[in-house]
Amino acid sequence: MTLATTFLFFAIHSACIGAGNSSEKFVKVECKEEYHGVYGQQSLLQCNVKAVQNVTISTVTWKRVEVDTLLLEYHEDTFNLIPGFKFAEPSWNKNNTNVSLLLTNTKMADKGVYECMVRTDRGDDIATTSLSVKAMYLTPTMSSIPETNIKENTDVTIFCNSTGGQQIGLIWWFDQFGSNRTRSAELVAKETDDGLFSLSSRFKVLKATSSSTNYTCKVLNVNGAEEGMASFVIQFAVRELGSEAARLDSVSTTNWLAPVVVIGSLIIGLLIALLLFRKRSAQRARRQSTFPLMSDHQTDTRHDRDVETEGLNCDSPQNQHSSL
Ligand SMILES: *[C@@H]1O[C@H](CO)[C@@H](O)[C@H](O)[C@H]1NC(C)=O
Ligand SMILES: *[C@@H]1O[C@H](CO)[C@@H](O)[C@H](O)[C@H]1NC(C)=O
Ligand SMILES: *[C@@H]1O[C@H](CO)[C@@H](O)[C@H](O)[C@H]1NC(C)=O
Ligand SMILES: *[C@@H]1O[C@H](CO)[C@@H](O)[C@H](O)[C@H]1NC(C)=O
Ligand SMILES: *[C@@H]1O[C@H](CO)[C@@H](O)[C@H](O)[C@H]1NC(C)=O
Ligand SMILES: *[C@@H]1O[C@H](CO)[C@@H](O)[C@H](O)[C@H]1NC(C)=O
């Protein structure tokens, strides 16, 4: 009886395999054998369904062979995805034969063999591909203490952090003039959960001034190859710079305004003086014609003194004298 059951089992099993083999003639899943991913970046595992005719896909599953976990599943219009894994095609649907898998943030633990199974209205197929993961330091992130509103001539600490190295690396610092400032920095390396290393370098700028604000850090691996670089600009207090600019602006305004006001009032003064002078000389001419026979000089001198005491124009009495 046991033998009969076993036989039956094998018979059904081989029948299934036979059916599978025959359908492979119509549908085939094709993947490249091997992919190389980088820690912290996206990895694309490309697989395509090849078929003689147009097919409609009913099921797609992606899993890691070693751990047998389902990473992505499409079945009868429903999607079942694990965070970090998705179809590479942004709006994949059942007519799309590009069933490639995208790992959005590759981890060291993601390396291994992947299996893609596709079921269509014309048959099924399974294919495998493998992913290797290389670790590199990621583009560093930078920050400062204090963060913003930094005053001139105060000390600023700048951080340059990077993770993902397979061995302890180095961080070098440069200022905006390209000078190597690494000697003012202090490096701390730590091992992270996934067996990789994180680096944090502290760079102290003593009495920071706004004439030198841009600092660059470079991350190197244990072999001295550059793996990442970032720049940071010290955020000096904007308010003070703004009011300084406003002050400079008002100064420059008064700079040009002052001469204009002075010259303008001078011109107006001269015009008034000229008007008054002409009026006076007209009056005087009238008076002289009124007393043409008088030889009394007193009238004249008294009149001159009057003009002088009025002080409108010092030249006018003399002019009048000479004209007499
Ligand atoms: C397959 O699909 C494409 C696009 O949907 C269509 O243009 C083509 O005619 C179809 N071919 C067959 C054999 O159905
Ligand atoms: C499959 O889709 C991905 C993502 O859109 C694309 O990068 C890749 O080239 C496609 N593969 C093929 C064979 O079209
Ligand atoms: C798939 O293709 C068929 C026939 O070409 C079409 O009727 C259907 O709307 C398509 N489905 C999607 C989701 O694009
Ligand atoms: C870098 O690391 C230091 C020390 O661990 C931390 O204080 C700082 O906030 C980090 N900066 C960034 C940008 O991650
Ligand atoms: C920068 O300075 C560090 C420490 O002083 C030194 O090890 C490194 O070789 C220098 N790098 C360059 C590019 O000069
Ligand atoms: C800072 O310096 C780096 C390297 O010289 C340069 O690439 C970057 O554009 C500079 N950043 C700013 C805001 O000036």
Tab-separated table of C-alpha atoms and ligand atoms in Angstrom:
chain	number	residue	atom	x	y	z
A	1	MET	CA	0.000	0.000	0.000
A	2	THR	CA	2.784	2.309	0.910
A	3	LEU	CA	4.528	1.268	-2.251
A	4	ALA	CA	1.390	2.003	-4.266
A	5	THR	CA	1.103	5.485	-2.755
A	6	THR	CA	4.740	6.186	-3.499
A	7	PHE	CA	4.292	5.015	-7.044
A	8	LEU	CA	1.227	7.158	-7.479
A	9	PHE	CA	3.082	10.146	-6.068
A	10	PHE	CA	5.938	9.672	-8.533
A	11	ALA	CA	3.519	9.187	-11.401
A	12	ILE	CA	1.742	12.478	-10.635
A	13	HIS	CA	5.033	14.234	-10.057
A	14	SER	CA	6.567	13.187	-13.339
A	15	ALA	CA	3.340	14.069	-15.122
A	16	CYS	CA	3.629	17.573	-13.701
A	17	ILE	CA	7.265	17.858	-14.736
A	18	GLY	CA	6.353	16.614	-18.205
A	19	ALA	CA	3.675	19.283	-18.495
A	20	GLY	CA	6.159	21.874	-17.270
A	21	ASN	CA	8.716	20.831	-19.853
A	22	SER	CA	6.272	20.999	-22.702
A	23	SER	CA	5.085	24.477	-21.728
A	24	GLU	CA	8.699	25.680	-21.654
A	25	LYS	CA	8.621	25.609	-25.408
A	26	PHE	CA	6.159	28.509	-25.386
A	27	VAL	CA	7.278	30.519	-22.373
A	28	LYS	CA	10.760	31.111	-21.075
A	29	VAL	CA	12.081	33.352	-18.309
A	30	GLU	CA	15.526	34.656	-19.174
A	31	CYS	CA	17.878	36.248	-16.662
A	32	LYS	CA	21.552	37.113	-16.741
A	33	GLU	CA	23.546	34.712	-14.630
A	34	GLU	CA	25.113	37.195	-12.244
A	35	TYR	CA	24.704	40.762	-11.040
A	36	HIS	CA	27.064	42.922	-8.998
A	37	GLY	CA	25.443	45.242	-6.486
A	38	VAL	CA	26.884	47.955	-4.313
A	39	TYR	CA	25.977	48.375	-0.672
A	40	GLY	CA	23.502	51.222	-0.094
A	41	GLN	CA	22.644	51.561	-3.783
A	42	GLN	CA	19.956	50.129	-6.044
A	43	SER	CA	20.435	46.717	-7.640
A	44	LEU	CA	18.570	45.599	-10.740
A	45	LEU	CA	18.057	41.888	-11.384
A	46	GLN	CA	16.855	41.698	-14.970
A	47	CYS	CA	14.571	38.912	-16.088
A	48	ASN	CA	12.293	38.860	-19.122
A	49	VAL	CA	9.538	36.539	-20.226
A	50	LYS	CA	10.102	35.295	-23.751
A	51	ALA	CA	7.118	33.811	-25.517
A	52	VAL	CA	6.178	32.935	-29.082
A	53	GLN	CA	2.872	34.731	-28.716
A	54	ASN	CA	1.641	37.578	-26.523
A	55	VAL	CA	1.060	36.288	-23.027
A	56	THR	CA	-0.929	37.466	-20.043
A	57	ILE	CA	0.896	36.913	-16.771
A	58	SER	CA	-1.126	35.481	-13.900
A	59	THR	CA	1.606	35.001	-11.300
A	60	VAL	CA	5.141	36.263	-10.635
A	61	THR	CA	7.174	35.377	-7.556
A	62	TRP	CA	10.687	36.440	-6.634
A	63	LYS	CA	12.471	34.727	-3.746
A	64	ARG	CA	15.878	34.213	-2.220
A	65	VAL	CA	16.770	30.541	-2.634
A	66	GLU	CA	18.944	30.222	0.508
A	67	VAL	CA	16.447	31.679	2.939
A	68	ASP	CA	13.283	30.770	0.985
A	69	THR	CA	11.613	34.106	1.714
A	70	LEU	CA	9.131	35.565	-0.689
A	71	LEU	CA	10.344	39.044	-1.685
A	72	LEU	CA	7.722	39.904	-4.278
A	73	GLU	CA	4.524	38.250	-5.384
A	74	TYR	CA	1.977	39.109	-8.041
A	75	HIS	CA	-1.025	36.878	-8.256
A	76	GLU	CA	-4.366	37.564	-9.978
A	77	ASP	CA	-4.105	41.346	-9.875
A	78	THR	CA	-2.817	41.589	-6.308
A	79	PHE	CA	0.686	42.589	-5.290
A	80	ASN	CA	2.488	41.406	-2.192
A	81	LEU	CA	5.783	43.198	-1.696
A	82	ILE	CA	8.411	43.293	1.028
A	83	PRO	CA	9.769	46.829	1.612
A	84	GLY	CA	12.945	47.380	-0.381
A	85	PHE	CA	11.887	45.095	-3.257
A	86	LYS	CA	9.690	45.973	-6.227
A	87	PHE	CA	9.179	45.491	-9.944
A	88	ALA	CA	11.820	47.449	-11.817
A	89	GLU	CA	9.163	48.667	-14.227
A	90	PRO	CA	7.452	51.535	-12.395
A	91	SER	CA	3.924	50.678	-13.561
A	92	TRP	CA	4.242	46.985	-14.229
A	93	ASN	CA	1.094	45.156	-15.350
A	94	LYS	CA	0.221	41.641	-16.490
A	95	ASN	CA	1.019	42.450	-20.135
A	96	ASN	CA	4.583	43.482	-19.301
A	97	THR	CA	7.136	40.750	-19.915
A	98	ASN	CA	9.866	42.685	-18.135
A	99	VAL	CA	9.603	41.111	-14.686
A	100	SER	CA	12.938	42.502	-13.439
A	101	LEU	CA	13.367	42.971	-9.682
A	102	LEU	CA	14.685	46.183	-8.143
A	103	LEU	CA	16.363	46.275	-4.742
A	104	THR	CA	16.007	49.883	-3.663
A	105	ASN	CA	18.729	49.834	-0.985
A	106	THR	CA	21.128	46.920	-1.285
A	107	LYS	CA	22.421	45.355	1.938
A	108	MET	CA	25.311	42.964	2.466
A	109	ALA	CA	22.750	40.315	3.472
A	110	ASP	CA	21.078	40.621	0.053
A	111	LYS	CA	23.814	38.672	-1.709
A	112	GLY	CA	22.830	35.210	-2.881
A	113	VAL	CA	20.770	33.317	-5.443
A	114	TYR	CA	17.393	34.684	-6.544
A	115	GLU	CA	14.615	32.710	-8.176
A	116	CYS	CA	11.980	34.167	-10.460
A	117	MET	CA	8.854	32.129	-11.245
A	118	VAL	CA	6.347	33.266	-13.875
A	119	ARG	CA	2.966	31.732	-14.675
A	120	THR	CA	1.132	32.793	-17.838
A	121	ASP	CA	-1.883	31.771	-19.885
A	122	ARG	CA	0.560	29.986	-22.207
A	123	GLY	CA	2.711	28.212	-19.633
A	124	ASP	CA	5.139	28.659	-16.716
A	125	ASP	CA	8.860	28.965	-16.194
A	126	ILE	CA	11.439	29.466	-13.449
A	127	ALA	CA	14.872	31.050	-13.723
A	128	THR	CA	17.599	31.959	-11.247
A	129	THR	CA	20.232	34.631	-11.059
A	130	SER	CA	22.765	35.585	-8.400
A	131	LEU	CA	23.712	38.847	-6.783
A	132	SER	CA	27.071	39.726	-5.284
A	133	VAL	CA	27.349	42.811	-3.072
A	134	LYS	CA	30.408	44.961	-2.800
A	135	ALA	CA	30.736	47.455	0.019
A	136	MET	CA	32.048	50.954	-0.525
A	137	TYR	CA	31.940	54.038	1.618
A	138	LEU	CA	28.882	56.087	0.723
A	139	THR	CA	28.939	59.781	-0.176
A	140	PRO	CA	29.635	61.443	3.171
A	141	THR	CA	27.066	63.524	5.009
A	142	MET	CA	28.267	66.737	6.616
A	143	SER	CA	26.985	68.874	9.458
A	144	SER	CA	28.297	71.537	11.809
A	145	ILE	CA	27.991	72.653	15.410
A	146	PRO	CA	26.604	75.280	15.658
A	147	GLU	CA	24.439	74.603	12.630
A	148	THR	CA	23.464	78.107	11.499
A	149	ASN	CA	23.623	81.760	12.541
A	150	ILE	CA	27.340	81.427	13.187
A	151	LYS	CA	29.072	84.637	14.248
A	152	GLU	CA	32.383	85.821	12.845
A	153	ASN	CA	35.500	84.757	14.765
A	154	THR	CA	33.830	81.947	16.678
A	155	ASP	CA	34.870	78.283	16.650
A	156	VAL	CA	32.929	75.861	14.431
A	157	THR	CA	33.109	72.059	14.419
A	158	ILE	CA	32.333	70.365	11.091
A	159	PHE	CA	31.506	66.657	10.836
A	160	CYS	CA	32.068	64.399	7.853
A	161	ASN	CA	30.405	60.984	8.269
A	162	SER	CA	30.340	57.993	5.974
A	163	THR	CA	29.274	54.379	6.315
A	164	GLY	CA	29.589	51.202	4.290
A	165	GLY	CA	33.312	50.523	4.094
A	166	GLN	CA	34.513	46.932	4.267
A	167	GLN	CA	37.592	48.037	6.179
A	168	ILE	CA	38.557	51.103	8.194
A	169	GLY	CA	39.282	53.930	5.780
A	170	LEU	CA	40.472	57.531	5.975
A	171	ILE	CA	38.956	61.009	5.732
A	172	TRP	CA	40.940	63.941	4.363
A	173	TRP	CA	39.950	67.616	4.664
A	174	PHE	CA	40.592	70.515	2.309
A	175	ASP	CA	39.647	74.193	2.478
A	176	GLN	CA	38.297	76.212	-0.463
A	177	PHE	CA	41.846	77.084	-1.531
A	178	GLY	CA	42.680	73.382	-1.859
A	179	SER	CA	45.000	73.279	1.163
A	180	ASN	CA	45.175	69.966	3.006
A	181	ARG	CA	43.720	70.617	6.473
A	182	THR	CA	43.569	66.984	7.632
A	183	ARG	CA	45.869	67.694	10.591
A	184	SER	CA	43.095	69.682	12.336
A	185	ALA	CA	40.722	66.713	12.166
A	186	GLU	CA	40.021	63.737	14.381
A	187	LEU	CA	38.736	60.429	12.981
A	188	VAL	CA	36.576	57.860	14.793
A	189	ALA	CA	35.799	54.492	13.140
A	190	LYS	CA	33.107	52.091	14.337
A	191	GLU	CA	31.911	48.682	13.223
A	192	THR	CA	28.232	48.625	12.286
A	193	ASP	CA	25.635	45.859	12.591
A	194	ASP	CA	26.198	44.482	9.097
A	195	GLY	CA	29.929	43.981	9.695
A	196	LEU	CA	30.866	47.173	7.862
A	197	PHE	CA	32.512	50.328	9.167
A	198	SER	CA	31.333	53.861	9.741
A	199	LEU	CA	33.702	56.817	9.850
A	200	SER	CA	33.103	60.133	11.578
A	201	SER	CA	35.670	62.896	11.266
A	202	ARG	CA	35.542	66.056	13.403
A	203	PHE	CA	37.188	69.136	11.969
A	204	LYS	CA	37.530	72.206	14.147
A	205	VAL	CA	37.697	75.639	12.503
A	206	LEU	CA	39.158	78.087	15.012
A	207	LYS	CA	37.808	81.646	14.674
A	208	ALA	CA	35.869	81.001	11.496
A	209	THR	CA	35.541	83.980	9.156
A	210	SER	CA	33.289	84.470	6.168
A	211	SER	CA	36.346	84.780	3.922
A	212	SER	CA	36.784	80.998	4.156
A	213	THR	CA	33.486	79.125	4.384
A	214	ASN	CA	33.695	76.088	2.083
A	215	TYR	CA	35.298	72.869	3.342
A	216	THR	CA	35.593	69.578	1.473
A	217	CYS	CA	36.101	66.085	2.891
A	218	LYS	CA	37.168	62.992	0.974
A	219	VAL	CA	36.642	59.390	2.067
A	220	LEU	CA	39.306	56.877	1.103
A	221	ASN	CA	39.237	53.122	1.486
A	222	VAL	CA	41.985	51.127	3.142
A	223	ASN	CA	43.907	51.030	-0.148
A	224	GLY	CA	43.861	54.830	-0.427
A	225	ALA	CA	41.301	54.946	-3.248
A	226	GLU	CA	38.758	57.768	-3.028
A	227	GLU	CA	35.244	56.416	-2.469
A	228	GLY	CA	33.296	59.567	-1.668
A	229	MET	CA	33.501	63.317	-1.339
A	230	ALA	CA	31.308	66.132	-0.040
A	231	SER	CA	31.531	69.890	0.545
A	232	PHE	CA	30.115	72.020	3.319
A	233	VAL	CA	29.550	75.760	3.583
A	234	ILE	CA	29.575	77.308	7.060
A	235	GLN	CA	26.277	79.135	7.614
A	236	PHE	CA	27.234	82.523	9.006
A	237	ALA	CA	24.541	84.686	10.586
A	238	VAL	CA	22.500	85.978	7.665
A	239	ARG	CA	20.675	88.668	9.679
A	240	GLU	CA	23.860	90.509	10.533
A	241	LEU	CA	25.129	90.305	6.986
A	242	GLY	CA	21.770	91.657	5.817
A	243	SER	CA	21.720	94.648	8.167
A	244	GLU	CA	25.373	95.307	7.338
A	245	ALA	CA	24.440	95.408	3.663
A	246	ALA	CA	21.501	97.711	4.441
A	247	ARG	CA	23.795	99.995	6.422
A	248	LEU	CA	26.342	100.076	3.592
A	249	ASP	CA	23.504	100.813	1.219
A	250	SER	CA	22.237	103.784	3.251
A	251	VAL	CA	25.815	105.055	3.620
A	252	SER	CA	26.303	104.998	-0.106
A	253	THR	CA	22.937	106.773	-0.527
A	254	THR	CA	23.986	109.633	1.774
A	255	ASN	CA	27.320	109.641	-0.026
A	256	TRP	CA	25.737	110.746	-3.247
A	257	LEU	CA	22.814	112.578	-1.644
A	258	ALA	CA	24.941	115.015	0.410
A	259	PRO	CA	26.752	116.758	-2.491
A	260	VAL	CA	23.501	116.948	-4.443
A	261	VAL	CA	21.759	118.703	-1.538
A	262	VAL	CA	24.697	121.088	-0.970
A	263	ILE	CA	25.105	121.992	-4.619
A	264	GLY	CA	21.361	122.325	-5.065
A	265	SER	CA	20.975	124.724	-2.134
A	266	LEU	CA	23.993	126.709	-3.350
A	267	ILE	CA	22.412	127.141	-6.772
A	268	ILE	CA	19.070	128.168	-5.255
A	269	GLY	CA	20.862	130.635	-2.914
A	270	LEU	CA	22.784	132.158	-5.774
A	271	LEU	CA	19.600	132.538	-7.826
A	272	ILE	CA	17.815	134.326	-4.936
A	273	ALA	CA	20.841	136.567	-4.419
A	274	LEU	CA	20.985	137.403	-8.099
A	275	LEU	CA	17.278	138.276	-8.142
A	276	LEU	CA	17.594	140.531	-5.102
A	277	PHE	CA	20.688	142.216	-6.546
A	278	ARG	CA	18.916	143.009	-9.785
A	279	LYS	CA	15.941	144.390	-7.840
A	280	ARG	CA	18.232	146.605	-5.734
A	281	SER	CA	20.173	147.951	-8.651
A	282	ALA	CA	16.912	148.700	-10.427
A	283	GLN	CA	15.693	150.601	-7.322
A	284	ARG	CA	18.992	152.436	-7.099
A	285	ALA	CA	18.944	153.419	-10.733
A	286	ARG	CA	15.463	154.798	-10.189
A	287	ARG	CA	16.587	156.807	-7.130
A	288	GLN	CA	19.570	158.265	-8.971
A	289	SER	CA	17.391	159.377	-11.811
A	290	THR	CA	14.997	160.970	-9.281
A	291	PHE	CA	17.766	163.214	-7.849
A	292	PRO	CA	20.071	163.793	-10.745
A	293	LEU	CA	21.207	167.287	-9.588
A	294	MET	CA	21.976	166.448	-5.989
A	295	SER	CA	25.704	166.497	-5.212
A	296	ASP	CA	25.201	165.186	-1.714
A	297	HIS	CA	27.275	162.035	-1.264
A	298	GLN	CA	25.590	161.159	1.967
A	299	THR	CA	22.545	159.757	0.274
A	300	ASP	CA	24.733	157.430	-1.680
A	301	THR	CA	26.851	156.241	1.201
A	302	ARG	CA	23.848	155.741	3.406
A	303	HIS	CA	22.229	153.714	0.730
A	304	ASP	CA	25.386	151.631	0.310
A	305	ARG	CA	25.487	150.976	4.016
A	306	ASP	CA	21.874	149.876	3.900
A	307	VAL	CA	22.681	147.326	1.275
A	308	GLU	CA	25.702	146.135	3.242
A	309	THR	CA	23.764	145.727	6.485
A	310	GLU	CA	21.145	143.750	4.666
A	311	GLY	CA	24.123	141.529	3.778
A	312	LEU	CA	22.601	139.975	0.743
A	313	ASN	CA	25.556	140.479	-1.501
A	314	CYS	CA	28.941	141.846	-0.450
A	315	ASP	CA	30.041	142.491	-3.989
A	316	SER	CA	27.084	144.592	-4.986
A	317	PRO	CA	28.006	147.870	-3.203
A	318	GLN	CA	31.481	147.816	-4.700
A	319	ASN	CA	30.108	146.941	-8.086
A	320	GLN	CA	27.727	149.796	-7.766
A	321	HIS	CA	30.626	152.101	-6.773
A	322	SER	CA	32.732	151.100	-9.719
A	323	SER	CA	29.795	151.411	-12.029
A	324	LEU	CA	29.244	154.897	-10.693
B	1	LIG	C1	0.928	41.601	-29.069
B	1	LIG	O1	0.730	42.845	-28.371
B	1	LIG	C2	1.088	43.985	-29.109
B	1	LIG	C3	0.937	45.203	-28.232
B	1	LIG	O2	-0.068	45.031	-27.300
B	1	LIG	C4	0.219	44.065	-30.377
B	1	LIG	O3	0.613	45.204	-31.137
B	1	LIG	C5	0.399	42.803	-31.183
B	1	LIG	O4	-0.474	42.815	-32.285
B	1	LIG	C6	0.112	41.550	-30.346
B	1	LIG	N1	0.446	40.351	-31.071
B	1	LIG	C7	-0.295	39.268	-31.061
B	1	LIG	C8	0.213	38.126	-31.832
B	1	LIG	O5	-1.347	39.206	-30.413
B	2	LIG	C1	13.319	46.184	-17.733
B	2	LIG	O1	12.940	47.329	-16.950
B	2	LIG	C2	14.023	48.001	-16.355
B	2	LIG	C3	13.439	49.134	-15.516
B	2	LIG	O2	12.577	49.929	-16.251
B	2	LIG	C4	14.957	48.502	-17.441
B	2	LIG	O3	16.061	49.168	-16.830
B	2	LIG	C5	15.447	47.351	-18.284
B	2	LIG	O4	16.250	47.806	-19.340
B	2	LIG	C6	14.262	46.576	-18.847
B	2	LIG	N1	14.756	45.407	-19.543
B	2	LIG	C7	14.454	45.141	-20.812
B	2	LIG	C8	15.064	43.935	-21.382
B	2	LIG	O5	13.722	45.866	-21.437
B	3	LIG	C1	-3.328	43.996	-21.560
B	3	LIG	O1	-3.469	43.776	-22.939
B	3	LIG	C2	-4.816	43.496	-23.318
B	3	LIG	C3	-4.835	43.133	-24.811
B	3	LIG	O2	-3.773	43.696	-25.495
B	3	LIG	C4	-5.694	44.709	-22.999
B	3	LIG	O3	-7.041	44.440	-23.338
B	3	LIG	C5	-5.592	45.018	-21.530
B	3	LIG	O4	-6.297	46.220	-21.217
B	3	LIG	C6	-4.148	45.180	-21.100
B	3	LIG	N1	-4.090	45.305	-19.679
B	3	LIG	C7	-3.425	46.295	-19.057
B	3	LIG	C8	-3.485	46.295	-17.571
B	3	LIG	O5	-2.811	47.153	-19.695
B	4	LIG	C1	28.250	62.773	12.309
B	4	LIG	O1	28.599	62.075	13.484
B	4	LIG	C2	28.639	62.872	14.652
B	4	LIG	C3	29.161	62.012	15.791
B	4	LIG	O2	28.617	60.743	15.759
B	4	LIG	C4	27.249	63.431	14.926
B	4	LIG	O3	27.278	64.260	16.066
B	4	LIG	C5	26.803	64.231	13.720
B	4	LIG	O4	25.494	64.701	13.905
B	4	LIG	C6	26.860	63.388	12.471
B	4	LIG	N1	26.542	64.239	11.319
B	4	LIG	C7	25.814	63.824	10.287
B	4	LIG	C8	25.560	64.778	9.197
B	4	LIG	O5	25.353	62.681	10.251
B	5	LIG	C1	46.735	65.384	3.590
B	5	LIG	O1	47.248	65.338	4.917
B	5	LIG	C2	47.292	64.022	5.500
B	5	LIG	C3	47.684	64.160	6.951
B	5	LIG	O2	48.555	65.216	7.154
B	5	LIG	C4	48.230	63.155	4.697
B	5	LIG	O3	48.294	61.862	5.249
B	5	LIG	C5	47.736	63.085	3.267
B	5	LIG	O4	48.643	62.361	2.466
B	5	LIG	C6	47.548	64.488	2.669
B	5	LIG	N1	46.866	64.344	1.377
B	5	LIG	C7	47.175	65.072	0.307
B	5	LIG	C8	46.380	64.835	-0.923
B	5	LIG	O5	48.081	65.878	0.328
B	6	LIG	C1	32.862	74.230	-2.363
B	6	LIG	O1	34.072	73.707	-2.879
B	6	LIG	C2	33.905	72.558	-3.714
B	6	LIG	C3	35.286	72.058	-4.099
B	6	LIG	O2	36.155	73.088	-4.408
B	6	LIG	C4	33.059	72.908	-4.921
B	6	LIG	O3	32.864	71.776	-5.740
B	6	LIG	C5	31.721	73.428	-4.440
B	6	LIG	O4	30.936	73.836	-5.547
B	6	LIG	C6	31.905	74.592	-3.487
B	6	LIG	N1	30.604	74.937	-2.955
B	6	LIG	C7	30.152	76.219	-2.904
B	6	LIG	C8	28.784	76.429	-2.375
B	6	LIG	O5	30.846	77.158	-3.262
